[in-house]
């Protein structure tokens, strides 16, 4: 990636401001344009990726203001698609403006399901497959002229990040709206405290601490005896394979890293860290670590200290903290305390940010407001990949070098009988990245 292609601090701030504009219909906004394939005010959506988050996102899209129709669905597996359709139908029952109209001929499965959804007459697609597929699906959606809501993270490697950044520019040129599932940007408590920090209420920010420490997520859902191939095994148990998930520093901890970048209006230029597998060592847990600790450095020399862990029975925290020259802020707690004893806590309205992020996106579509969250979604994904490279390698890793390497960890062929990028040995054990041996670029 060249310096011209890398978003600057100004670009970062501008894209954050563009996101904020979607909260209300702004005076002087662009005049509404015809953006609906149906020729009326119904927005037809296609769901690509029918897991729990995809199903939830589709329900939230259907609950936005105005008529919305779930028109097509695609997933790798038919059983998952059918279960999702039942959940969504039940969730929006009684909502007069939510239309679920997905007959069998618009239910698609397999690796090419996304192409069929894009060709089905939809106006917007929700991209909620395992994140390794996100750059491929995002590029296809924008090339097809569709608005997009895509779940975080937006890639699992730097080749994917670079592709998303490139496609994001095309989306802007084509006036296509793009939302990314980093919902804290749409949460009133976060928006209030971040603005106060950026306005200098705790002084100059000199350090941040961010955490996603918990007991872990779901255990692998299928055994090898229940699937047809190694590819299906990894797809069914996607959280434990880097090409699909990116490791939990990317899939989960991105939320906290993104808040740190949001506060700074920038992204880190370098990282050092350590991590490994201490408890979650069984072969069923694939190749990812169960803990990461990273020190990120921004261009101005300030630090963001990061921890994420998937180990039960330990101290847990999902939070962000900012330390300034006048005091410190509990960002997730929407409060701060100054060194002179003055304190602040947000007492205003609360909202459901998962719903609001869809409300904002659909408002931008209906009123033709400029709206593109892909750049900061891509760079916060890159931040997580920077941390992963640092923990896996044990080296000091530089962001510009990582992005310039443009590495891909995706399969060479997408087919159920093709080999995934990582294969187990004869005992079913996967090679785990070893610090001091793993090469970050």
Short mmCIF file of C-alpha atoms in Angstrom, two decimals:
data_model
loop_
_atom_site.label_atom_id
_atom_site.label_comp_id
_atom_site.label_asym_id
_atom_site.label_seq_id
_atom_site.Cartn_x
_atom_site.Cartn_y
_atom_site.Cartn_z
CA UNK A 1 0.00 0.00 0.00
CA UNK A 2 1.36 3.45 -0.90
CA UNK A 3 1.23 6.46 1.37
CA UNK A 4 -1.40 7.93 -0.95
CA UNK A 5 -3.65 4.92 -0.36
CA UNK A 6 -3.32 4.91 3.42
CA UNK A 7 -6.08 6.97 5.14
CA UNK A 8 -4.66 10.01 6.92
CA UNK A 9 -5.77 11.43 10.27
CA UNK A 10 -7.88 13.95 8.35
CA UNK A 11 -9.54 11.13 6.35
CA UNK A 12 -10.20 9.24 9.58
CA UNK A 13 -11.88 12.23 11.19
CA UNK A 14 -13.88 13.02 8.07
CA UNK A 15 -15.23 9.49 7.81
CA UNK A 16 -16.16 9.53 11.53
CA UNK A 17 -18.00 12.82 10.94
CA UNK A 18 -19.79 11.36 7.93
CA UNK A 19 -21.01 8.49 10.10
CA UNK A 20 -22.34 10.93 12.69
CA UNK A 21 -24.33 12.75 10.04
CA UNK A 22 -26.59 9.75 9.65
CA UNK A 23 -28.10 10.15 13.11
CA UNK A 24 -30.63 12.69 11.88
CA UNK A 25 -31.82 14.14 8.59
CA UNK A 26 -29.55 17.13 8.23
CA UNK A 27 -30.64 20.45 6.85
CA UNK A 28 -28.99 20.93 3.51
CA UNK A 29 -28.57 17.19 2.93
CA UNK A 30 -28.50 15.92 -0.61
CA UNK A 31 -31.91 15.62 -2.20
CA UNK A 32 -33.35 12.10 -2.01
CA UNK A 33 -32.60 9.99 -5.06
CA UNK A 34 -34.27 6.89 -6.46
CA UNK A 35 -32.27 4.08 -4.86
CA UNK A 36 -34.83 1.31 -4.79
CA UNK A 37 -34.96 -1.47 -7.34
CA UNK A 38 -38.70 -1.88 -6.87
CA UNK A 39 -39.51 1.63 -8.05
CA UNK A 40 -41.24 2.49 -4.76
CA UNK A 41 -40.01 3.29 -1.27
CA UNK A 42 -39.48 -0.34 -0.23
CA UNK A 43 -35.83 -1.22 0.35
CA UNK A 44 -35.17 -4.86 -0.55
CA UNK A 45 -32.39 -6.51 1.42
CA UNK A 46 -30.40 -9.67 0.92
CA UNK A 47 -28.79 -11.49 3.83
CA UNK A 48 -25.44 -13.16 3.10
CA UNK A 49 -24.41 -15.19 6.12
CA UNK A 50 -27.27 -16.55 8.24
CA UNK A 51 -25.67 -17.11 11.63
CA UNK A 52 -26.74 -15.42 14.85
CA UNK A 53 -25.28 -12.00 14.04
CA UNK A 54 -26.57 -12.08 10.47
CA UNK A 55 -30.06 -13.00 11.67
CA UNK A 56 -29.97 -10.22 14.24
CA UNK A 57 -28.76 -7.66 11.70
CA UNK A 58 -31.53 -8.63 9.27
CA UNK A 59 -34.17 -8.24 11.99
CA UNK A 60 -32.78 -4.83 12.92
CA UNK A 61 -32.76 -3.73 9.28
CA UNK A 62 -36.40 -4.78 8.98
CA UNK A 63 -37.28 -2.63 12.01
CA UNK A 64 -35.94 0.62 10.54
CA UNK A 65 -38.34 3.40 9.51
CA UNK A 66 -40.16 2.77 6.22
CA UNK A 67 -40.92 -0.38 4.30
CA UNK A 68 -38.13 -2.96 4.23
CA UNK A 69 -38.34 -6.39 2.63
CA UNK A 70 -36.08 -9.36 3.29
CA UNK A 71 -35.97 -10.52 -0.30
CA UNK A 72 -33.18 -13.12 -0.54
CA UNK A 73 -30.88 -15.13 1.71
CA UNK A 74 -27.59 -16.93 1.18
CA UNK A 75 -25.47 -19.16 3.39
CA UNK A 76 -22.93 -21.93 3.00
CA UNK A 77 -25.34 -24.39 4.59
CA UNK A 78 -29.08 -24.90 4.08
CA UNK A 79 -29.78 -25.90 7.67
CA UNK A 80 -28.39 -22.62 8.92
CA UNK A 81 -30.36 -20.60 6.37
CA UNK A 82 -33.68 -22.25 7.25
CA UNK A 83 -33.13 -21.74 10.97
CA UNK A 84 -32.28 -18.09 10.38
CA UNK A 85 -35.41 -17.52 8.29
CA UNK A 86 -37.58 -18.89 11.10
CA UNK A 87 -35.89 -16.69 13.71
CA UNK A 88 -36.19 -13.53 11.64
CA UNK A 89 -39.84 -14.20 10.76
CA UNK A 90 -40.72 -14.69 14.43
CA UNK A 91 -38.72 -11.63 15.51
CA UNK A 92 -40.50 -9.15 13.22
CA UNK A 93 -43.99 -10.63 13.54
CA UNK A 94 -46.52 -7.83 14.00
CA UNK A 95 -44.33 -5.14 12.43
CA UNK A 96 -46.44 -3.79 9.56
CA UNK A 97 -43.53 -2.31 7.59
CA UNK A 98 -41.30 -5.41 7.83
CA UNK A 99 -41.82 -7.83 4.96
CA UNK A 100 -40.25 -11.29 4.96
CA UNK A 101 -40.60 -12.61 1.42
CA UNK A 102 -37.97 -15.27 0.78
CA UNK A 103 -39.46 -18.11 -1.26
CA UNK A 104 -37.37 -21.20 -1.96
CA UNK A 105 -36.15 -19.84 -5.28
CA UNK A 106 -34.46 -16.96 -3.43
CA UNK A 107 -32.71 -19.13 -0.81
CA UNK A 108 -29.19 -19.87 -1.97
CA UNK A 109 -26.45 -22.09 -0.52
CA UNK A 110 -22.80 -22.81 -1.19
CA UNK A 111 -19.72 -20.73 -1.96
CA UNK A 112 -21.50 -18.82 -4.76
CA UNK A 113 -24.64 -18.00 -2.75
CA UNK A 114 -23.53 -14.37 -2.45
CA UNK A 115 -23.51 -13.98 -6.23
CA UNK A 116 -27.06 -15.28 -6.49
CA UNK A 117 -28.27 -12.95 -3.73
CA UNK A 118 -26.69 -9.99 -5.54
CA UNK A 119 -28.51 -10.97 -8.75
CA UNK A 120 -31.90 -11.38 -7.04
CA UNK A 121 -33.08 -7.75 -7.25
CA UNK A 122 -31.99 -6.47 -3.83
CA UNK A 123 -31.02 -2.87 -3.01
CA UNK A 124 -28.82 -3.58 0.02
CA UNK A 125 -26.92 -6.60 1.28
CA UNK A 126 -26.00 -7.55 4.82
CA UNK A 127 -22.60 -9.27 4.86
CA UNK A 128 -22.37 -11.48 7.93
CA UNK A 129 -20.45 -14.59 6.89
CA UNK A 130 -17.22 -15.49 8.71
CA UNK A 131 -15.08 -12.39 8.15
CA UNK A 132 -12.49 -13.98 5.86
CA UNK A 133 -15.05 -13.72 3.05
CA UNK A 134 -15.85 -10.06 3.74
CA UNK A 135 -13.49 -8.41 1.19
CA UNK A 136 -14.67 -10.75 -1.59
CA UNK A 137 -18.34 -10.12 -0.87
CA UNK A 138 -17.89 -6.37 -0.33
CA UNK A 139 -16.16 -5.95 -3.67
CA UNK A 140 -18.85 -7.95 -5.47
CA UNK A 141 -21.64 -5.96 -3.78
CA UNK A 142 -20.21 -2.55 -4.66
CA UNK A 143 -19.46 -3.68 -8.23
CA UNK A 144 -23.11 -4.76 -8.44
CA UNK A 145 -24.27 -1.30 -7.29
CA UNK A 146 -25.64 -2.37 -3.89
CA UNK A 147 -25.64 -0.54 -0.57
CA UNK A 148 -23.89 -2.56 2.15
CA UNK A 149 -24.03 -3.29 5.82
CA UNK A 150 -21.07 -5.49 6.77
CA UNK A 151 -20.22 -6.95 10.11
CA UNK A 152 -16.83 -6.41 11.71
CA UNK A 153 -14.04 -7.27 11.20
CA UNK A 154 -13.88 -6.53 7.49
CA UNK A 155 -10.94 -8.86 6.72
CA UNK A 156 -8.60 -11.44 8.26
CA UNK A 157 -5.42 -10.44 6.39
CA UNK A 158 -3.81 -7.30 5.00
CA UNK A 159 -4.63 -8.17 1.39
CA UNK A 160 -8.26 -8.07 2.48
CA UNK A 161 -7.83 -4.74 4.30
CA UNK A 162 -6.24 -3.19 1.22
CA UNK A 163 -9.08 -4.49 -0.96
CA UNK A 164 -11.71 -3.02 1.38
CA UNK A 165 -9.94 0.37 1.36
CA UNK A 166 -9.87 0.35 -2.44
CA UNK A 167 -13.51 -0.72 -2.78
CA UNK A 168 -14.53 1.89 -0.17
CA UNK A 169 -13.27 4.60 -2.52
CA UNK A 170 -15.36 3.17 -5.35
CA UNK A 171 -18.42 3.06 -3.07
CA UNK A 172 -17.99 6.79 -2.38
CA UNK A 173 -17.61 7.56 -6.08
CA UNK A 174 -20.75 5.56 -6.85
CA UNK A 175 -22.74 7.16 -3.99
CA UNK A 176 -23.32 3.79 -2.32
CA UNK A 177 -23.85 3.78 1.44
CA UNK A 178 -21.74 1.48 3.63
CA UNK A 179 -22.26 0.63 7.29
CA UNK A 180 -19.88 -1.43 9.44
CA UNK A 181 -20.88 -3.27 12.61
CA UNK A 182 -18.72 -1.30 15.04
CA UNK A 183 -21.83 -0.25 16.88
CA UNK A 184 -20.18 1.75 19.66
CA UNK A 185 -19.99 4.65 17.17
CA UNK A 186 -23.80 4.72 17.31
CA UNK A 187 -24.15 4.37 21.09
CA UNK A 188 -25.16 7.57 22.84
CA UNK A 189 -23.05 6.90 25.93
CA UNK A 190 -19.90 6.37 23.86
CA UNK A 191 -20.58 9.29 21.55
CA UNK A 192 -20.92 11.63 24.52
CA UNK A 193 -17.77 10.58 26.38
CA UNK A 194 -15.60 10.33 23.24
CA UNK A 195 -16.59 13.85 22.21
CA UNK A 196 -15.76 15.14 25.70
CA UNK A 197 -12.35 13.48 25.59
CA UNK A 198 -11.67 14.87 22.10
CA UNK A 199 -12.76 18.31 23.34
CA UNK A 200 -10.02 18.17 25.98
CA UNK A 201 -12.06 17.69 29.15
CA UNK A 202 -9.48 15.24 30.58
CA UNK A 203 -6.59 17.14 28.96
CA UNK A 204 -4.31 15.71 26.31
CA UNK A 205 -4.68 11.95 25.98
CA UNK A 206 -1.32 10.35 26.81
CA UNK A 207 -2.31 6.67 27.12
CA UNK A 208 -5.23 4.27 26.71
CA UNK A 209 -6.07 0.82 28.05
CA UNK A 210 -8.45 -1.48 26.19
CA UNK A 211 -9.67 -4.96 27.17
CA UNK A 212 -11.73 -7.90 25.97
CA UNK A 213 -10.94 -10.44 28.65
CA UNK A 214 -13.48 -13.23 29.11
CA UNK A 215 -14.03 -16.96 29.28
CA UNK A 216 -14.31 -17.46 25.52
CA UNK A 217 -17.04 -18.16 22.98
CA UNK A 218 -18.76 -21.28 21.68
CA UNK A 219 -16.91 -24.58 21.48
CA UNK A 220 -16.52 -26.22 18.06
CA UNK A 221 -19.98 -27.23 16.86
CA UNK A 222 -19.21 -30.22 14.65
CA UNK A 223 -16.85 -33.17 14.90
CA UNK A 224 -14.97 -34.57 11.94
CA UNK A 225 -17.35 -37.52 11.91
CA UNK A 226 -20.28 -35.16 11.31
CA UNK A 227 -18.86 -33.41 8.22
CA UNK A 228 -17.86 -34.33 4.69
CA UNK A 229 -14.39 -32.75 4.47
CA UNK A 230 -11.72 -30.69 6.20
CA UNK A 231 -13.11 -27.58 4.47
CA UNK A 232 -16.58 -28.17 5.90
CA UNK A 233 -15.08 -28.91 9.32
CA UNK A 234 -13.33 -25.54 9.40
CA UNK A 235 -16.32 -23.66 7.98
CA UNK A 236 -18.63 -25.13 10.62
CA UNK A 237 -16.11 -24.31 13.38
CA UNK A 238 -14.92 -21.06 11.80
CA UNK A 239 -13.95 -19.20 14.96
CA UNK A 240 -10.80 -21.31 15.44
CA UNK A 241 -9.14 -20.75 12.03
CA UNK A 242 -7.33 -17.57 11.07
CA UNK A 243 -8.42 -17.38 7.44
CA UNK A 244 -12.04 -17.38 8.60
CA UNK A 245 -11.93 -15.57 11.95
CA UNK A 246 -8.62 -13.72 12.24
CA UNK A 247 -8.18 -14.88 15.88
CA UNK A 248 -10.19 -13.29 18.68
CA UNK A 249 -7.94 -10.21 18.77
CA UNK A 250 -9.48 -9.43 15.38
CA UNK A 251 -12.95 -10.93 15.60
CA UNK A 252 -13.82 -9.59 19.06
CA UNK A 253 -11.21 -7.22 20.44
CA UNK A 254 -11.53 -5.02 17.33
CA UNK A 255 -14.38 -3.23 19.15
CA UNK A 256 -12.08 -1.95 21.89
CA UNK A 257 -9.18 -1.19 19.55
CA UNK A 258 -11.59 0.77 17.36
CA UNK A 259 -12.65 2.91 20.32
CA UNK A 260 -9.00 3.75 20.97
CA UNK A 261 -8.52 4.79 17.35
CA UNK A 262 -11.75 6.80 17.45
CA UNK A 263 -10.56 8.75 20.50
CA UNK A 264 -7.19 9.46 18.89
CA UNK A 265 -8.62 10.18 15.44
CA UNK A 266 -5.73 8.06 14.18
CA UNK A 267 -4.40 4.51 14.14
CA UNK A 268 -1.19 2.97 15.53
CA UNK A 269 2.01 2.99 13.53
CA UNK A 270 3.79 0.23 15.47
CA UNK A 271 3.09 -2.60 17.93
CA UNK A 272 4.91 -5.05 20.18
CA UNK A 273 3.30 -7.83 22.18
CA UNK A 274 3.10 -11.38 23.42
CA UNK A 275 0.52 -14.13 23.51
CA UNK A 276 -0.06 -17.86 23.23
CA UNK A 277 -2.20 -20.87 24.15
CA UNK A 278 -2.21 -21.63 27.85
CA UNK A 279 -5.59 -23.29 28.51
CA UNK A 280 -7.41 -23.73 25.21
CA UNK A 281 -4.86 -26.20 23.84
CA UNK A 282 -7.01 -29.10 22.61
CA UNK A 283 -6.73 -29.78 18.88
CA UNK A 284 -10.41 -28.93 18.45
CA UNK A 285 -9.48 -25.28 19.05
CA UNK A 286 -7.62 -25.08 15.76
CA UNK A 287 -4.72 -22.63 15.49
CA UNK A 288 -5.68 -19.47 17.38
CA UNK A 289 -4.27 -18.15 20.65
CA UNK A 290 -6.22 -17.88 23.90
CA UNK A 291 -4.51 -14.65 25.03
CA UNK A 292 -2.85 -11.58 23.53
CA UNK A 293 -1.24 -8.52 25.17
CA UNK A 294 -0.10 -5.68 22.92
CA UNK A 295 1.48 -2.23 23.27
CA UNK A 296 0.40 -0.06 20.34
CA UNK A 297 2.19 3.22 19.54
CA UNK A 298 0.58 6.13 17.66
CA UNK A 299 2.50 8.57 15.49
CA UNK A 300 2.56 11.17 18.28
CA UNK A 301 4.24 8.67 20.63
CA UNK A 302 1.20 7.97 22.81
CA UNK A 303 0.37 4.37 23.72
CA UNK A 304 -2.63 2.07 23.73
CA UNK A 305 -2.20 -0.97 25.99
CA UNK A 306 -4.35 -3.90 24.91
CA UNK A 307 -5.38 -7.23 26.42
CA UNK A 308 -7.73 -9.91 25.17
CA UNK A 309 -8.18 -13.36 26.67
CA UNK A 310 -10.33 -16.47 26.30
CA UNK A 311 -9.64 -18.29 29.56
CA UNK A 312 -12.37 -19.14 32.13
CA UNK A 313 -12.22 -18.37 35.86
CA UNK A 314 -10.04 -15.27 35.51
CA UNK A 315 -10.45 -11.51 35.93
CA UNK A 316 -12.75 -10.34 33.14
CA UNK A 317 -13.21 -6.93 31.58
CA UNK A 318 -14.63 -5.60 28.32
CA UNK A 319 -13.78 -1.92 28.61
CA UNK A 320 -11.79 1.07 27.41
CA UNK A 321 -9.94 3.70 29.47
CA UNK A 322 -8.31 6.98 28.46
CA UNK A 323 -5.65 8.75 30.56
CA UNK A 324 -5.13 12.46 30.08
CA UNK A 325 -3.04 15.24 31.57
CA UNK A 326 -6.01 16.37 33.71
CA UNK A 327 -7.50 13.01 34.69
CA UNK A 328 -8.80 9.70 33.34
CA UNK A 329 -11.98 8.47 31.67
CA UNK A 330 -13.82 5.17 31.95
CA UNK A 331 -14.96 5.26 28.33
CA UNK A 332 -17.20 2.19 28.48
CA UNK A 333 -18.62 3.53 31.73
CA UNK A 334 -19.23 6.97 30.12
CA UNK A 335 -17.58 8.81 33.00
CA UNK A 336 -14.37 10.57 33.98
CA UNK A 337 -12.57 11.80 37.07
CA UNK A 338 -10.15 14.74 37.09
CA UNK A 339 -7.10 15.15 39.29
CA UNK A 340 -8.74 18.16 40.97
CA UNK A 341 -11.57 15.91 42.20
CA UNK A 342 -14.21 16.93 39.65
CA UNK A 343 -16.21 14.04 38.21
CA UNK A 344 -18.58 13.51 35.31
CA UNK A 345 -21.01 10.71 34.44
CA UNK A 346 -23.37 10.58 31.48
CA UNK A 347 -27.00 10.83 32.63
CA UNK A 348 -28.71 11.21 29.28
CA UNK A 349 -30.78 8.90 27.13
CA UNK A 350 -29.70 5.34 26.37
CA UNK A 351 -30.20 3.53 23.08
CA UNK A 352 -29.73 0.15 21.43
CA UNK A 353 -26.67 0.77 19.23
CA UNK A 354 -27.28 -2.39 17.20
CA UNK A 355 -30.61 -0.95 16.10
CA UNK A 356 -29.34 2.61 15.75
CA UNK A 357 -26.55 1.61 13.36
CA UNK A 358 -29.20 0.29 10.98
CA UNK A 359 -31.49 3.26 11.57
CA UNK A 360 -28.62 5.59 10.61
CA UNK A 361 -27.67 3.62 7.50
CA UNK A 362 -31.22 3.32 6.19
CA UNK A 363 -31.84 6.99 6.92
CA UNK A 364 -28.78 7.83 4.80
CA UNK A 365 -30.06 5.65 1.96
CA UNK A 366 -33.57 7.12 2.01
CA UNK A 367 -32.32 10.72 2.20
CA UNK A 368 -29.18 10.35 0.07
CA UNK A 369 -26.81 11.43 2.84
CA UNK A 370 -23.13 10.68 2.32
CA UNK A 371 -22.36 7.62 4.47
CA UNK A 372 -19.32 5.35 4.43
CA UNK A 373 -17.89 3.58 7.47
CA UNK A 374 -15.65 1.24 5.47
CA UNK A 375 -12.40 3.18 5.90
CA UNK A 376 -12.32 3.28 9.67
CA UNK A 377 -13.68 -0.29 9.73
CA UNK A 378 -10.74 -1.35 7.56
CA UNK A 379 -8.13 0.53 9.59
CA UNK A 380 -9.42 -0.77 12.92
CA UNK A 381 -9.27 -4.25 11.38
CA UNK A 382 -5.68 -3.44 10.34
CA UNK A 383 -4.94 -2.40 13.94
CA UNK A 384 -6.06 -5.82 15.16
CA UNK A 385 -3.92 -7.53 12.49
CA UNK A 386 -0.95 -5.41 13.60
CA UNK A 387 -1.44 -6.67 17.14
CA UNK A 388 -1.82 -10.27 15.94
CA UNK A 389 1.40 -10.04 13.92
CA UNK A 390 3.21 -8.68 16.99
CA UNK A 391 2.00 -11.44 19.34
CA UNK A 392 2.53 -14.24 16.84
CA UNK A 393 6.04 -13.12 15.91
CA UNK A 394 7.35 -11.55 19.11
CA UNK A 395 8.75 -8.76 16.91
CA UNK A 396 8.19 -5.03 16.67
CA UNK A 397 5.80 -4.72 13.73
CA UNK A 398 5.29 -1.53 11.68
CA UNK A 399 1.84 -0.80 10.25
CA UNK A 400 3.01 0.60 6.89
CA UNK A 401 5.23 -2.45 6.34
CA UNK A 402 2.46 -4.84 7.31
CA UNK A 403 0.03 -3.23 4.86
CA UNK A 404 2.66 -3.01 2.13
CA UNK A 405 3.31 -6.77 2.43
CA UNK A 406 -0.31 -7.28 1.28
CA UNK A 407 -0.40 -10.83 2.61
CA UNK A 408 -3.29 -13.19 1.89
CA UNK A 409 -4.11 -16.22 4.03
CA UNK A 410 -7.20 -17.22 2.02
CA UNK A 411 -7.62 -20.56 0.19
CA UNK A 412 -6.47 -20.88 -3.41
CA UNK A 413 -9.74 -22.64 -4.28
CA UNK A 414 -13.23 -22.34 -2.82
CA UNK A 415 -14.86 -25.76 -2.92
CA UNK A 416 -16.03 -28.19 -0.26
CA UNK A 417 -13.44 -30.76 -1.35
CA UNK A 418 -10.58 -28.20 -1.63
CA UNK A 419 -7.85 -27.77 0.99
CA UNK A 420 -8.11 -24.89 3.48
CA UNK A 421 -4.89 -22.88 4.00
CA UNK A 422 -4.09 -24.71 7.26
CA UNK A 423 -4.26 -28.50 7.47
CA UNK A 424 -3.92 -30.74 10.53
CA UNK A 425 -1.24 -33.37 10.93
CA UNK A 426 -2.07 -37.09 11.08
CA UNK A 427 -3.21 -36.66 14.70
CA UNK A 428 -5.58 -33.83 13.83
CA UNK A 429 -3.35 -31.16 15.40
CA UNK A 430 -2.81 -27.78 13.72
CA UNK A 431 0.44 -25.82 13.68
CA UNK A 432 0.17 -22.85 16.05
CA UNK A 433 2.18 -19.64 15.40
CA UNK A 434 5.43 -19.65 17.40
CA UNK A 435 6.96 -16.32 18.57
CA UNK A 436 10.52 -15.93 17.36
CA UNK A 437 9.76 -18.21 14.39
CA UNK A 438 6.61 -16.70 12.84
CA UNK A 439 7.38 -13.98 10.27
CA UNK A 440 5.10 -10.92 10.41
CA UNK A 441 5.72 -9.93 6.77
#
